[in-house]
Tab-separated table of C-alpha atoms in Angstrom:
chain	number	residue	atom	x	y	z
A	1	MET	CA	-9.362	19.860	-47.985
A	2	ASP	CA	-6.906	16.907	-48.353
A	3	LYS	CA	-8.011	13.215	-48.902
A	4	ASN	CA	-7.896	12.482	-45.137
A	5	GLU	CA	-10.171	15.322	-44.225
A	6	ILE	CA	-12.580	14.430	-47.112
A	7	ALA	CA	-12.657	10.655	-46.366
A	8	PRO	CA	-15.304	10.693	-43.598
A	9	HIS	CA	-17.650	12.820	-45.799
A	10	VAL	CA	-17.179	10.507	-48.671
A	11	LYS	CA	-18.101	7.591	-46.219
A	12	GLU	CA	-21.266	9.521	-45.104
A	13	ILE	CA	-22.347	10.101	-48.696
A	14	ALA	CA	-21.824	6.559	-49.616
A	15	ARG	CA	-23.942	5.530	-46.575
A	16	VAL	CA	-26.748	7.841	-47.730
A	17	LEU	CA	-26.481	6.492	-51.263
A	18	GLU	CA	-26.742	2.987	-49.751
A	19	GLY	CA	-23.492	1.735	-51.380
A	20	LYS	CA	-24.797	2.157	-54.932
A	21	VAL	CA	-22.148	4.532	-56.108
A	22	GLU	CA	-18.311	3.807	-55.848
A	23	GLU	CA	-16.573	5.902	-53.178
A	24	SER	CA	-13.910	6.970	-55.816
A	25	LYS	CA	-16.662	8.562	-57.908
A	26	ILE	CA	-18.186	10.243	-54.842
A	27	GLU	CA	-14.677	11.613	-53.879
A	28	GLU	CA	-14.037	12.949	-57.380
A	29	GLU	CA	-17.445	14.715	-57.516
A	30	LEU	CA	-17.107	16.181	-54.026
A	31	GLU	CA	-13.611	17.523	-54.773
A	32	ASN	CA	-15.023	19.041	-58.020
A	33	TYR	CA	-17.753	20.889	-56.097
A	34	LEU	CA	-15.213	22.094	-53.435
A	35	ASN	CA	-12.304	23.057	-55.538
A	36	VAL	CA	-13.970	24.113	-58.876
A	37	TYR	CA	-17.291	25.544	-57.852
A	38	ARG	CA	-15.985	26.728	-54.566
A	39	VAL	CA	-19.128	26.050	-52.628
A	40	SER	CA	-19.382	25.267	-48.909
A	41	LEU	CA	-18.849	21.677	-47.679
A	42	ASP	CA	-22.478	21.331	-46.709
A	43	THR	CA	-23.617	22.562	-50.148
A	44	ALA	CA	-21.137	20.253	-51.928
A	45	LYS	CA	-22.285	17.267	-49.956
A	46	ARG	CA	-25.953	17.826	-50.684
A	47	SER	CA	-25.221	18.518	-54.391
A	48	VAL	CA	-23.219	15.310	-54.659
A	49	VAL	CA	-26.034	13.206	-53.135
A	50	LYS	CA	-28.663	14.785	-55.315
A	51	SER	CA	-26.516	14.339	-58.424
A	52	PHE	CA	-26.458	10.619	-57.776
A	53	GLY	CA	-30.260	10.353	-57.139
A	54	GLY	CA	-30.096	10.261	-53.353
A	55	ASP	CA	-31.976	12.154	-50.555
A	56	PRO	CA	-29.866	15.163	-49.412
A	57	ASN	CA	-32.015	15.317	-46.230
A	58	ALA	CA	-30.558	12.050	-45.187
A	59	LEU	CA	-27.145	13.713	-44.502
A	60	GLY	CA	-26.272	14.636	-41.002
A	61	LYS	CA	-28.576	12.122	-39.341
A	62	GLU	CA	-27.173	10.494	-36.169
A	63	ALA	CA	-24.702	7.632	-37.050
A	64	PRO	CA	-25.629	4.116	-35.844
A	65	ARG	CA	-24.605	3.351	-32.196
A	66	LYS	CA	-21.937	0.945	-30.932
A	67	ILE	CA	-23.401	-2.133	-29.176
A	68	ALA	CA	-21.095	-1.497	-26.060
A	69	ASP	CA	-22.846	1.906	-25.630
A	70	ILE	CA	-26.383	0.642	-25.679
A	71	LYS	CA	-28.301	0.495	-22.304
A	72	GLY	CA	-31.456	-1.136	-21.215
A	73	GLY	CA	-34.776	0.726	-21.609
A	74	GLU	CA	-33.854	2.621	-24.725
A	75	ALA	CA	-36.950	3.414	-26.965
A	76	SER	CA	-35.232	3.955	-30.307
A	77	VAL	CA	-31.865	2.340	-31.239
A	78	ASP	CA	-30.092	2.287	-34.611
A	79	ILE	CA	-27.120	-0.069	-34.978
A	80	LEU	CA	-24.842	-1.357	-37.665
A	81	ALA	CA	-23.967	-4.975	-36.995
A	82	LYS	CA	-23.137	-8.369	-38.339
A	83	VAL	CA	-25.768	-11.127	-37.937
A	84	VAL	CA	-24.243	-14.076	-36.098
A	85	THR	CA	-27.189	-16.344	-35.644
A	86	VAL	CA	-30.785	-16.596	-36.855
A	87	ASN	CA	-33.088	-18.911	-35.010
A	88	PRO	CA	-36.883	-19.238	-35.846
A	89	LYS	CA	-39.088	-20.037	-32.939
A	90	GLU	CA	-42.856	-20.654	-32.353
A	91	ILE	CA	-44.496	-19.296	-29.207
A	92	PRO	CA	-47.526	-21.329	-28.265
A	93	GLY	CA	-50.798	-19.334	-28.298
A	94	THR	CA	-52.874	-18.875	-25.083
A	95	ASP	CA	-56.525	-18.280	-24.437
A	96	GLY	CA	-57.515	-19.582	-28.003
A	97	LYS	CA	-55.124	-17.365	-29.679
A	98	PRO	CA	-52.880	-18.818	-32.549
A	99	ALA	CA	-49.249	-19.601	-32.131
A	100	LYS	CA	-46.804	-16.733	-32.959
A	101	GLN	CA	-43.655	-17.025	-35.081
A	102	ILE	CA	-40.592	-15.029	-34.074
A	103	VAL	CA	-36.975	-14.837	-34.937
A	104	TYR	CA	-34.097	-14.508	-32.294
A	105	GLY	CA	-30.386	-14.626	-32.401
A	106	ILE	CA	-27.187	-12.616	-31.898
A	107	VAL	CA	-25.769	-9.575	-33.680
A	108	ALA	CA	-22.298	-8.182	-33.184
A	109	ASP	CA	-19.956	-5.317	-33.936
A	110	ASP	CA	-16.294	-4.625	-32.967
A	111	THR	CA	-17.343	-3.508	-29.436
A	112	GLY	CA	-19.550	-6.505	-28.404
A	113	SER	CA	-22.572	-8.544	-29.138
A	114	MET	CA	-26.249	-8.650	-28.080
A	115	SER	CA	-29.175	-10.851	-28.364
A	116	TYR	CA	-32.118	-9.794	-30.506
A	117	THR	CA	-35.710	-10.782	-31.014
A	118	ALA	CA	-37.656	-9.871	-34.240
A	119	TRP	CA	-41.369	-10.185	-33.273
A	120	ASP	CA	-42.302	-9.895	-36.920
A	121	PRO	CA	-40.074	-12.303	-39.024
A	122	SER	CA	-41.143	-10.691	-42.249
A	123	ARG	CA	-39.134	-7.586	-41.208
A	124	PHE	CA	-35.941	-9.631	-40.546
A	125	GLN	CA	-34.901	-11.414	-43.722
A	126	ALA	CA	-31.195	-11.504	-42.906
A	127	ARG	CA	-29.050	-14.600	-42.758
A	128	PRO	CA	-25.896	-15.349	-40.597
A	129	GLY	CA	-22.925	-13.376	-41.966
A	130	ASP	CA	-25.061	-10.502	-43.394
A	131	VAL	CA	-24.274	-6.933	-42.321
A	132	VAL	CA	-27.416	-5.060	-41.445
A	133	LEU	CA	-28.483	-1.566	-40.426
A	134	ILE	CA	-31.177	-1.890	-37.783
A	135	LYS	CA	-33.302	1.193	-37.223
A	136	ASN	CA	-35.951	1.950	-34.555
A	137	GLY	CA	-35.237	-0.955	-32.284
A	138	TYR	CA	-35.815	-0.812	-28.586
A	139	THR	CA	-33.949	-2.563	-25.666
A	140	ARG	CA	-34.779	-4.232	-22.346
A	141	GLU	CA	-32.573	-5.571	-19.724
A	142	TYR	CA	-32.945	-9.017	-18.370
A	143	ASN	CA	-30.729	-10.965	-16.089
A	144	GLY	CA	-28.166	-8.159	-16.379
A	145	ARG	CA	-28.106	-8.606	-20.256
A	146	VAL	CA	-29.372	-5.964	-22.748
A	147	ASP	CA	-31.618	-7.453	-25.398
A	148	LEU	CA	-32.546	-5.686	-28.596
A	149	ASN	CA	-36.171	-5.962	-29.779
A	150	LEU	CA	-37.515	-5.394	-33.269
A	151	GLY	CA	-41.186	-4.353	-33.315
A	152	SER	CA	-43.591	-2.969	-35.798
A	153	ARG	CA	-41.519	0.267	-36.124
A	154	ALA	CA	-38.245	-1.478	-36.782
A	155	ILE	CA	-36.403	-1.336	-40.160
A	156	VAL	CA	-33.697	-3.814	-41.103
A	157	GLU	CA	-31.612	-2.776	-44.106
A	158	GLN	CA	-28.916	-4.954	-45.848
A	159	ARG	CA	-25.537	-3.269	-45.906
A	160	PRO	CA	-22.420	-4.019	-47.871
A	161	LYS	CA	-19.948	-6.246	-45.830
A	162	ASP	CA	-17.291	-3.606	-46.315
A	163	ASP	CA	-19.197	-1.450	-43.931
A	164	MET	CA	-17.881	-3.603	-41.114
A	165	GLN	CA	-14.301	-3.625	-42.368
A	166	GLY	CA	-11.378	-3.641	-39.884
A	167	GLY	CA	-13.276	-5.279	-37.069
A	168	GLU	CA	-13.698	-8.823	-38.268
A	169	MET	CA	-11.385	-10.353	-35.635
A	170	SER	CA	-12.884	-8.272	-32.872
A	171	ILE	CA	-16.454	-9.228	-33.931
A	172	ARG	CA	-15.549	-12.937	-33.950
A	173	SER	CA	-14.009	-12.842	-30.487
A	174	SER	CA	-16.899	-10.796	-29.071
A	175	TYR	CA	-19.658	-13.176	-29.844
A	176	SER	CA	-18.062	-16.587	-29.802
A	177	ALA	CA	-15.341	-16.861	-27.348
A	178	GLY	CA	-15.582	-20.609	-26.408
A	179	PRO	CA	-13.298	-22.010	-23.738
A	180	VAL	CA	-11.305	-19.222	-22.049
A	181	LYS	CA	-9.196	-18.661	-18.965
A	182	VAL	CA	-10.250	-16.152	-16.369
A	183	CYS	CA	-7.453	-13.840	-17.421
A	184	GLU	CA	-8.823	-13.697	-20.946
A	185	LEU	CA	-12.267	-12.650	-20.060
A	186	SER	CA	-13.271	-9.094	-21.439
A	187	ASP	CA	-16.317	-6.994	-21.716
A	188	GLY	CA	-18.728	-7.966	-24.452
A	189	MET	CA	-17.832	-11.602	-24.725
A	190	ASN	CA	-20.632	-14.126	-25.218
A	191	ASN	CA	-20.847	-17.855	-25.428
A	192	VAL	CA	-17.832	-18.209	-23.101
A	193	THR	CA	-16.957	-21.483	-21.373
A	194	VAL	CA	-15.058	-21.153	-18.180
A	195	SER	CA	-13.836	-23.890	-15.737
A	196	GLY	CA	-12.839	-23.207	-12.196
A	197	ARG	CA	-13.362	-23.527	-8.471
A	198	ILE	CA	-16.322	-21.707	-6.766
A	199	LEU	CA	-14.851	-19.891	-3.861
A	200	SER	CA	-17.997	-18.205	-2.538
A	201	VAL	CA	-21.656	-18.083	-3.043
A	202	GLU	CA	-24.054	-15.255	-1.857
A	203	ARG	CA	-27.785	-15.147	-2.474
A	204	ARG	CA	-29.191	-11.692	-2.984
A	205	GLU	CA	-32.357	-9.989	-4.448
A	206	VAL	CA	-31.992	-7.263	-7.132
A	207	PRO	CA	-34.672	-5.158	-8.765
A	208	THR	CA	-35.401	-5.559	-12.534
A	209	GLU	CA	-37.923	-4.456	-14.975
A	210	ASP	CA	-39.995	-7.557	-14.219
A	211	GLY	CA	-39.841	-7.153	-10.559
A	212	PRO	CA	-37.384	-8.559	-7.876
A	213	LYS	CA	-35.043	-11.252	-9.121
A	214	VAL	CA	-32.839	-13.650	-7.018
A	215	VAL	CA	-29.248	-13.700	-8.193
A	216	PHE	CA	-26.407	-15.812	-6.813
A	217	SER	CA	-23.035	-14.019	-6.705
A	218	GLY	CA	-19.494	-14.863	-5.611
A	219	ILE	CA	-15.865	-15.523	-6.788
A	220	LEU	CA	-14.679	-18.218	-9.233
A	221	GLU	CA	-10.976	-18.927	-9.781
A	222	ASP	CA	-8.748	-20.770	-12.129
A	223	ASP	CA	-4.952	-20.945	-12.274
A	224	THR	CA	-4.785	-17.478	-14.018
A	225	GLY	CA	-6.832	-15.458	-11.498
A	226	ARG	CA	-10.213	-14.887	-10.052
A	227	VAL	CA	-13.410	-13.292	-11.364
A	228	GLN	CA	-16.599	-12.221	-9.830
A	229	TYR	CA	-19.757	-14.031	-11.164
A	230	SER	CA	-23.533	-13.509	-11.096
A	231	ALA	CA	-25.727	-16.523	-11.677
A	232	TRP	CA	-29.254	-15.489	-12.739
A	233	HIS	CA	-30.559	-18.962	-12.171
A	234	ASP	CA	-30.328	-21.302	-9.221
A	235	PHE	CA	-27.629	-23.821	-10.180
A	236	ASP	CA	-27.289	-24.882	-6.595
A	237	LEU	CA	-23.659	-23.725	-6.628
A	238	LYS	CA	-21.458	-24.605	-3.465
A	239	PRO	CA	-18.153	-23.272	-2.267
A	240	ASN	CA	-15.091	-25.280	-3.219
A	241	GLU	CA	-16.752	-27.322	-5.925
A	242	VAL	CA	-15.149	-27.418	-9.393
A	243	VAL	CA	-17.420	-26.582	-12.288
A	244	LYS	CA	-17.496	-26.012	-15.998
A	245	ILE	CA	-19.813	-23.089	-16.995
A	246	THR	CA	-21.006	-22.967	-20.595
A	247	ASN	CA	-22.740	-20.184	-22.440
A	248	GLY	CA	-21.741	-17.356	-20.013
A	249	TYR	CA	-21.300	-13.740	-21.030
A	250	VAL	CA	-19.139	-10.897	-19.678
A	251	LYS	CA	-19.990	-7.418	-18.507
A	252	SER	CA	-17.468	-5.066	-16.962
A	253	TRP	CA	-17.700	-2.543	-14.028
A	254	LYS	CA	-14.940	0.123	-13.857
A	255	GLY	CA	-13.099	-2.096	-16.312
A	256	VAL	CA	-13.187	-5.260	-14.232
A	257	PRO	CA	-14.708	-8.073	-16.249
A	258	LYS	CA	-17.633	-9.936	-14.397
A	259	LEU	CA	-18.963	-13.346	-15.578
A	260	ASN	CA	-22.754	-13.760	-15.975
A	261	PHE	CA	-24.710	-16.834	-16.713
A	262	GLY	CA	-28.454	-17.527	-16.647
A	263	GLU	CA	-31.078	-20.001	-17.713
A	264	LYS	CA	-29.521	-20.636	-21.167
A	265	ALA	CA	-26.181	-21.585	-19.481
A	266	THR	CA	-25.188	-24.959	-18.344
A	267	VAL	CA	-23.072	-25.883	-15.236
A	268	ASN	CA	-21.291	-29.248	-15.057
A	269	ARG	CA	-19.549	-30.506	-11.960
A	270	LEU	CA	-15.918	-31.532	-12.527
A	271	ARG	CA	-13.471	-33.475	-10.380
A	272	ILE	CA	-10.506	-31.614	-8.922
A	273	GLU	CA	-8.291	-33.968	-10.966
A	274	ASP	CA	-9.804	-32.452	-14.096
A	275	LEU	CA	-8.069	-29.197	-13.322
A	276	PRO	CA	-4.779	-29.989	-11.490
A	277	GLU	CA	-3.409	-26.546	-12.113
A	278	LEU	CA	-5.895	-25.217	-9.490
A	279	ASN	CA	-3.690	-26.703	-6.754
A	280	ARG	CA	-0.973	-24.110	-7.505
A	281	GLY	CA	-2.515	-21.635	-5.082
A	282	LYS	CA	-1.294	-18.119	-6.020
A	283	PRO	CA	-2.313	-16.990	-9.524
A	284	LYS	CA	0.228	-16.832	-12.415
A	285	PRO	CA	1.794	-13.339	-12.885
A	286	ARG	CA	0.267	-11.286	-15.593
A	287	THR	CA	1.608	-8.486	-17.655
A	288	ILE	CA	0.100	-5.019	-17.480
A	289	MET	CA	-0.410	-5.023	-21.211
A	290	ASP	CA	-2.478	-8.314	-20.920
A	291	ILE	CA	-4.676	-6.609	-18.215
A	292	GLU	CA	-5.029	-3.526	-20.354
A	293	LYS	CA	-6.383	-5.475	-23.282
A	294	VAL	CA	-9.382	-6.963	-21.139
A	295	GLY	CA	-9.932	-3.699	-19.200
A	296	GLY	CA	-9.176	-4.846	-15.665
A	297	ALA	CA	-8.788	-7.873	-13.401
A	298	THR	CA	-9.856	-9.384	-10.121
A	299	ASP	CA	-7.122	-10.732	-7.811
A	300	ALA	CA	-4.345	-10.399	-10.326
A	301	VAL	CA	-0.508	-10.750	-9.742
A	302	VAL	CA	1.827	-8.413	-11.455
A	303	GLU	CA	5.598	-8.230	-11.237
A	304	GLY	CA	7.544	-4.930	-11.959
A	305	THR	CA	9.664	-2.085	-10.702
A	306	ILE	CA	8.420	0.881	-8.653
A	307	VAL	CA	9.286	3.931	-10.855
A	308	ASP	CA	7.526	6.635	-8.824
A	309	VAL	CA	6.073	7.313	-5.335
A	310	ARG	CA	3.450	9.990	-5.707
A	311	GLU	CA	2.181	12.792	-3.566
A	312	GLY	CA	-0.373	11.714	-1.053
A	313	SER	CA	1.843	8.763	0.155
A	314	GLY	CA	2.661	8.447	3.843
A	315	LEU	CA	0.781	9.644	6.906
A	316	LEU	CA	-2.670	11.133	6.424
A	317	LYS	CA	-5.974	11.749	8.253
A	318	ARG	CA	-9.363	10.517	7.100
A	319	CYS	CA	-12.933	11.601	7.768
A	320	PRO	CA	-14.419	9.320	10.443
A	321	GLN	CA	-17.693	9.219	8.466
A	322	CYS	CA	-16.934	8.898	4.903
A	323	LYS	CA	-13.189	7.830	5.032
A	324	ARG	CA	-12.184	10.589	2.573
A	325	VAL	CA	-8.918	12.158	3.053
A	326	VAL	CA	-8.969	15.233	5.190
A	327	GLN	CA	-7.304	18.332	3.857
A	328	LYS	CA	-6.309	21.158	6.319
A	329	GLY	CA	-8.658	19.763	8.873
A	330	ALA	CA	-11.695	19.579	6.637
A	331	CYS	CA	-13.505	16.888	4.873
A	332	LEU	CA	-14.850	17.742	1.403
A	333	LEU	CA	-18.310	16.353	2.345
A	334	HIS	CA	-18.569	16.830	6.126
A	335	GLY	CA	-16.613	19.968	6.698
A	336	LYS	CA	-14.373	20.319	9.831
A	337	VAL	CA	-13.783	16.943	11.458
A	338	ASN	CA	-11.359	15.237	13.804
A	339	GLY	CA	-9.609	12.962	11.313
A	340	THR	CA	-8.461	9.497	12.122
A	341	ASP	CA	-4.758	8.616	11.294
A	342	ASP	CA	-4.061	6.392	8.330
A	343	LEU	CA	-1.151	5.228	6.217
A	344	ARG	CA	-0.977	4.578	2.495
A	345	THR	CA	1.247	4.477	-0.597
A	346	LYS	CA	0.516	5.796	-4.003
A	347	ALA	CA	3.019	4.578	-6.595
A	348	VAL	CA	3.612	3.608	-10.161
A	349	LEU	CA	4.668	0.053	-11.143
A	350	ASP	CA	6.435	-0.619	-14.482
A	351	ASP	CA	6.895	-4.156	-15.817
A	352	GLY	CA	9.074	-3.119	-18.899
A	353	GLU	CA	6.131	-2.943	-21.339
A	354	ALA	CA	3.557	-0.786	-19.607
A	355	SER	CA	2.937	0.919	-16.294
A	356	MET	CA	0.033	1.235	-13.852
A	357	ALA	CA	-0.907	2.995	-10.676
A	358	VAL	CA	-0.775	0.990	-7.408
A	359	ILE	CA	-2.402	1.901	-4.110
A	360	PHE	CA	-1.084	0.250	-0.735
A	361	ASN	CA	-3.504	0.596	2.166
A	362	ARG	CA	-2.353	0.782	5.721
A	363	ALA	CA	-1.638	-2.870	6.189
A	364	VAL	CA	0.286	-3.308	2.941
A	365	THR	CA	2.306	-0.181	3.591
A	366	GLU	CA	3.124	-1.300	7.206
A	367	SER	CA	4.136	-4.727	5.852
A	368	VAL	CA	6.538	-3.115	3.110
A	369	LEU	CA	7.945	-0.517	5.608
A	370	GLY	CA	8.345	-3.007	8.471
A	371	LEU	CA	6.802	-0.272	10.646
A	372	THR	CA	3.403	0.077	12.303
A	373	LEU	CA	1.209	3.235	12.066
A	374	GLU	CA	2.145	4.146	15.599
A	375	ASP	CA	5.844	3.802	14.665
A	376	CYS	CA	5.318	6.186	11.761
A	377	LYS	CA	3.399	8.719	13.914
A	378	ARG	CA	6.287	8.675	16.433
A	379	ARG	CA	8.957	9.194	13.792
A	380	ALA	CA	6.991	12.022	12.221
A	381	GLN	CA	6.670	13.740	15.599
A	382	GLU	CA	10.410	13.389	16.109
A	383	ALA	CA	11.120	14.870	12.821
A	384	MET	CA	8.337	17.493	13.236
A	385	THR	CA	7.065	16.688	9.696
A	386	THR	CA	5.037	14.035	8.039
A	387	ASP	CA	7.211	14.264	4.941
A	388	VAL	CA	9.650	12.022	6.566
A	389	ILE	CA	7.332	9.009	6.062
A	390	LYS	CA	6.959	9.614	2.444
A	391	GLU	CA	10.771	9.832	2.204
A	392	MET	CA	11.047	6.495	3.981
A	393	ILE	CA	8.578	4.892	1.565
A	394	GLU	CA	10.666	6.197	-1.407
A	395	GLU	CA	13.928	4.790	0.110
A	396	LYS	CA	12.317	1.524	0.666
A	397	ILE	CA	10.503	0.862	-2.635
A	398	LEU	CA	11.597	3.245	-5.349
A	399	ALA	CA	13.458	1.474	-8.066
A	400	MET	CA	12.863	-1.899	-6.364
A	401	PRO	CA	11.384	-4.990	-8.164
A	402	MET	CA	8.177	-5.954	-6.535
A	403	SER	CA	5.299	-8.400	-6.843
A	404	VAL	CA	1.886	-6.945	-6.211
A	405	ARG	CA	-1.511	-8.657	-6.024
A	406	GLY	CA	-5.019	-7.133	-5.979
A	407	ASN	CA	-7.982	-5.914	-8.084
A	408	VAL	CA	-7.269	-3.781	-11.093
A	409	LEU	CA	-9.638	-1.164	-12.070
A	410	LYS	CA	-9.642	1.134	-15.165
A	411	ASP	CA	-10.684	4.826	-15.496
A	412	ASP	CA	-9.905	7.794	-17.667
A	413	TYR	CA	-6.418	7.873	-16.344
A	414	GLY	CA	-5.521	4.291	-16.943
A	415	LEU	CA	-5.156	1.098	-14.746
A	416	MET	CA	-5.018	1.179	-11.065
A	417	MET	CA	-4.438	-1.750	-8.722
A	418	ILE	CA	-5.842	-1.761	-5.225
A	419	VAL	CA	-3.072	-3.833	-3.690
A	420	SER	CA	-3.925	-6.606	-1.111
A	421	GLU	CA	-0.374	-8.116	-0.940
A	422	ALA	CA	3.080	-6.768	-1.942
A	423	SER	CA	6.458	-8.250	-1.665
A	424	PHE	CA	10.041	-7.630	-2.898
A	425	VAL	CA	11.412	-9.840	-5.687
A	426	ASN	CA	14.794	-11.236	-5.555
A	427	VAL	CA	16.371	-10.712	-8.906
A	428	ASP	CA	19.120	-13.037	-10.197
A	429	VAL	CA	21.219	-10.271	-11.886
A	430	LYS	CA	23.233	-12.807	-13.959
A	431	GLU	CA	20.055	-14.481	-15.239
A	432	GLU	CA	18.391	-11.217	-16.112
A	433	ALA	CA	21.491	-10.034	-17.926
A	434	THR	CA	21.579	-13.211	-19.983
A	435	LYS	CA	17.969	-12.731	-20.918
A	436	LEU	CA	18.594	-9.133	-21.960
A	437	LEU	CA	21.632	-10.012	-24.096
A	438	THR	CA	19.549	-12.773	-25.820
A	439	LYS	CA	16.846	-10.285	-26.497
A	440	LEU	CA	19.254	-7.694	-27.894
A	441	GLU	CA	20.861	-10.278	-30.059
A	442	GLY	CA	17.499	-10.957	-31.605
A	443	PHE	CA	17.425	-7.260	-32.940
A	444	GLN	CA	20.863	-7.641	-34.654
């Protein structure tokens, strides 16, 4: 085995030995067992651990979880994290019982952060900045946020700070974002401050572990875009008022960041004059790379060139019940159906740095083509094939610079925008050529 193959096993042995032995010594000893004594990897690892006074049975146990992967309602959770805040608190006693001391705060790793509560402070002796391995915690979800609880079974072990190497910047941004623009919101952010205009407010009731909870949802916008929000406390929000939200946090759905804020948040009313950029109307164009970094976007504007028109574009039929595309007269869910006619475009937009899939619905496709659905049906009948509509779409948009606007989702295949508006961009060839020459000169 070469050094790259051995490295993760050296790390595992170092973890079992709790950092008491240098990794270089572990690597030397492990190579000796493998290359001189010619024993199996498992035997070599157990022998190395034993030779340094460790417990071989600790090998192979499940590695700590990442914070982003932890859900509510889990009974046993192990995480390796950095302690961000430590806050002692006294809970008043009731019915003659004495007051109870607890500790609460925030821990973070390179995937996100979460609140914790240690119900026995003697089990949590860490300070801000410490790296700890927390074992046997349990989680609960409250107001859409997953909280870690440390009860009588919990174990908190101090770990070397090197155990969190490589993720310091990510950790810092995940737990303490401070003032951010809507376009900068990403999954796992905490303590965010966002200013913008409330576009809509909807009151709804959602089930939680503690029973039904009223939540206020809607859309908030600033000059960089829009974001869906959920207020888990009644802040008496009203459409069109301008607000500054402090101590919010971000969770994503299908890659789209969503802003959440509850009782610990504050909402201050602002004057429209405090945010003059809100009067610009259409959000600023964003790059695909910027959206990729945060995972998705609500109501984003992207400019680029259509580089491909995919199969499935043009005329099609949909199931009247579930709206799925009908293939050969049959719906995957409802079998044989009389499909309803529809029109769509599936394409790829490239902005020079990255690309993403874009989906135009009937209205957007009609707008781009300058033809209605009935026009397209008539032309397909004249040509005796629906392929003619896909060819028309290709002739109209392929290799053309366009501006698209809509929600950007993310799945295993990458980013995909559900386009609500699309238009052609008039390019100043001379200006673009000058920009390109300037850019090329920078590489000389």
